């Protein structure tokens, strides 16, 4: 998902999804990727980042808990989480 001139990607992780951002989108450049959300945004049962959308200038991600991935016995449902990531002016090309 592109937002504010940056590329954001979400992961699926048994300990909770992660959101990463990059200024170049180059997967070969480890130094460029910065993790902005870890551990399911505070809920390790949020194992999968789903859809991302920009609304009113802010980035939102929908998440889901899947019992076979998280170990959680029941289907928890989903959440919509606002990503409060404030990139520097250099990262968004203002400097």
mmCIF file of C-alpha atoms in Angstrom:
data_model
loop_
_atom_site.group_PDB
_atom_site.id
_atom_site.type_symbol
_atom_site.label_atom_id
_atom_site.label_comp_id
_atom_site.label_asym_id
_atom_site.label_seq_id
_atom_site.Cartn_x
_atom_site.Cartn_y
_atom_site.Cartn_z
ATOM 1 C CA UNK A 1 0.000 0.000 0.000
ATOM 2 C CA UNK A 2 1.419 3.383 -0.934
ATOM 3 C CA UNK A 3 0.786 6.227 1.498
ATOM 4 C CA UNK A 4 2.614 9.533 1.968
ATOM 5 C CA UNK A 5 5.126 8.512 -0.711
ATOM 6 C CA UNK A 6 6.114 5.375 1.221
ATOM 7 C CA UNK A 7 5.390 1.698 0.642
ATOM 8 C CA UNK A 8 3.683 -0.199 3.481
ATOM 9 C CA UNK A 9 3.411 -3.990 3.661
ATOM 10 C CA UNK A 10 1.718 -6.251 6.184
ATOM 11 C CA UNK A 11 2.767 -9.719 7.286
ATOM 12 C CA UNK A 12 1.168 -12.819 8.711
ATOM 13 C CA UNK A 13 2.860 -13.968 11.898
ATOM 14 C CA UNK A 14 1.891 -16.451 14.632
ATOM 15 C CA UNK A 15 2.949 -13.910 17.271
ATOM 16 C CA UNK A 16 0.877 -11.120 15.698
ATOM 17 C CA UNK A 17 1.038 -9.345 12.361
ATOM 18 C CA UNK A 18 3.659 -6.740 11.526
ATOM 19 C CA UNK A 19 3.565 -3.630 9.325
ATOM 20 C CA UNK A 20 6.760 -2.475 7.605
ATOM 21 C CA UNK A 21 7.459 0.627 5.525
ATOM 22 C CA UNK A 22 10.038 1.515 2.924
ATOM 23 C CA UNK A 23 11.027 4.687 1.109
ATOM 24 C CA UNK A 24 12.188 2.761 -1.977
ATOM 25 C CA UNK A 25 10.210 -0.484 -1.920
ATOM 26 C CA UNK A 26 13.430 -2.370 -2.634
ATOM 27 C CA UNK A 27 13.216 -5.797 -0.949
ATOM 28 C CA UNK A 28 16.984 -6.250 -1.346
ATOM 29 C CA UNK A 29 17.749 -3.224 0.829
ATOM 30 C CA UNK A 30 17.353 -4.349 4.444
ATOM 31 C CA UNK A 31 18.479 -0.959 5.742
ATOM 32 C CA UNK A 32 15.509 0.754 4.097
ATOM 33 C CA UNK A 33 12.687 -1.242 5.765
ATOM 34 C CA UNK A 34 11.396 -0.005 9.120
ATOM 35 C CA UNK A 35 8.916 -1.965 11.258
ATOM 36 C CA UNK A 36 6.134 0.352 12.408
ATOM 37 C CA UNK A 37 3.791 -2.226 14.008
ATOM 38 C CA UNK A 38 4.730 -5.453 15.789
ATOM 39 C CA UNK A 39 2.991 -8.171 17.787
ATOM 40 C CA UNK A 40 -0.453 -7.693 16.258
ATOM 41 C CA UNK A 41 -0.624 -4.067 17.447
ATOM 42 C CA UNK A 42 -0.800 -5.251 21.034
ATOM 43 C CA UNK A 43 -2.891 -8.365 20.418
ATOM 44 C CA UNK A 44 -0.838 -11.385 19.394
ATOM 45 C CA UNK A 45 -4.016 -13.127 18.215
ATOM 46 C CA UNK A 46 -4.213 -10.588 15.373
ATOM 47 C CA UNK A 47 -2.055 -12.801 13.195
ATOM 48 C CA UNK A 48 -2.827 -11.502 9.720
ATOM 49 C CA UNK A 49 -2.755 -7.993 8.256
ATOM 50 C CA UNK A 50 -5.471 -7.813 5.621
ATOM 51 C CA UNK A 51 -6.623 -4.770 3.662
ATOM 52 C CA UNK A 52 -4.885 -1.390 3.987
ATOM 53 C CA UNK A 53 -6.562 1.882 3.100
ATOM 54 C CA UNK A 54 -5.832 5.589 3.482
ATOM 55 C CA UNK A 55 -8.725 7.617 4.901
ATOM 56 C CA UNK A 56 -8.478 11.321 5.704
ATOM 57 C CA UNK A 57 -4.698 11.119 5.345
ATOM 58 C CA UNK A 58 -4.285 8.257 7.853
ATOM 59 C CA UNK A 59 -3.445 4.631 7.109
ATOM 60 C CA UNK A 60 -5.772 1.895 8.381
ATOM 61 C CA UNK A 61 -5.307 -1.882 8.299
ATOM 62 C CA UNK A 62 -7.883 -4.585 8.882
ATOM 63 C CA UNK A 63 -6.709 -7.631 10.815
ATOM 64 C CA UNK A 64 -8.036 -11.107 11.417
ATOM 65 C CA UNK A 65 -7.477 -13.842 13.959
ATOM 66 C CA UNK A 66 -7.419 -17.344 12.504
ATOM 67 C CA UNK A 67 -7.606 -20.149 15.102
ATOM 68 C CA UNK A 68 -5.365 -22.507 13.121
ATOM 69 C CA UNK A 69 -2.622 -19.833 12.962
ATOM 70 C CA UNK A 70 -2.913 -18.127 16.339
ATOM 71 C CA UNK A 71 -3.719 -21.069 18.603
ATOM 72 C CA UNK A 72 -6.731 -19.113 19.878
ATOM 73 C CA UNK A 73 -9.577 -21.591 20.359
ATOM 74 C CA UNK A 74 -12.422 -19.479 18.960
ATOM 75 C CA UNK A 75 -12.741 -17.231 15.941
ATOM 76 C CA UNK A 76 -12.171 -13.772 17.367
ATOM 77 C CA UNK A 77 -13.280 -11.804 14.346
ATOM 78 C CA UNK A 78 -11.491 -8.775 12.976
ATOM 79 C CA UNK A 79 -10.259 -5.338 13.959
ATOM 80 C CA UNK A 80 -9.561 -2.127 12.085
ATOM 81 C CA UNK A 81 -6.419 -0.433 13.332
ATOM 82 C CA UNK A 82 -5.135 3.055 12.544
ATOM 83 C CA UNK A 83 -1.400 3.083 11.859
ATOM 84 C CA UNK A 84 0.089 6.043 13.665
ATOM 85 C CA UNK A 85 3.351 6.210 11.732
ATOM 86 C CA UNK A 86 4.954 9.613 11.341
ATOM 87 C CA UNK A 87 7.740 9.453 8.750
ATOM 88 C CA UNK A 88 10.419 12.121 8.706
ATOM 89 C CA UNK A 89 10.386 14.908 6.131
ATOM 90 C CA UNK A 90 13.398 13.315 4.431
ATOM 91 C CA UNK A 91 11.587 9.985 4.086
ATOM 92 C CA UNK A 92 8.657 11.560 2.281
ATOM 93 C CA UNK A 93 10.869 13.709 0.035
ATOM 94 C CA UNK A 94 10.262 17.100 1.640
ATOM 95 C CA UNK A 95 13.966 17.734 2.381
#
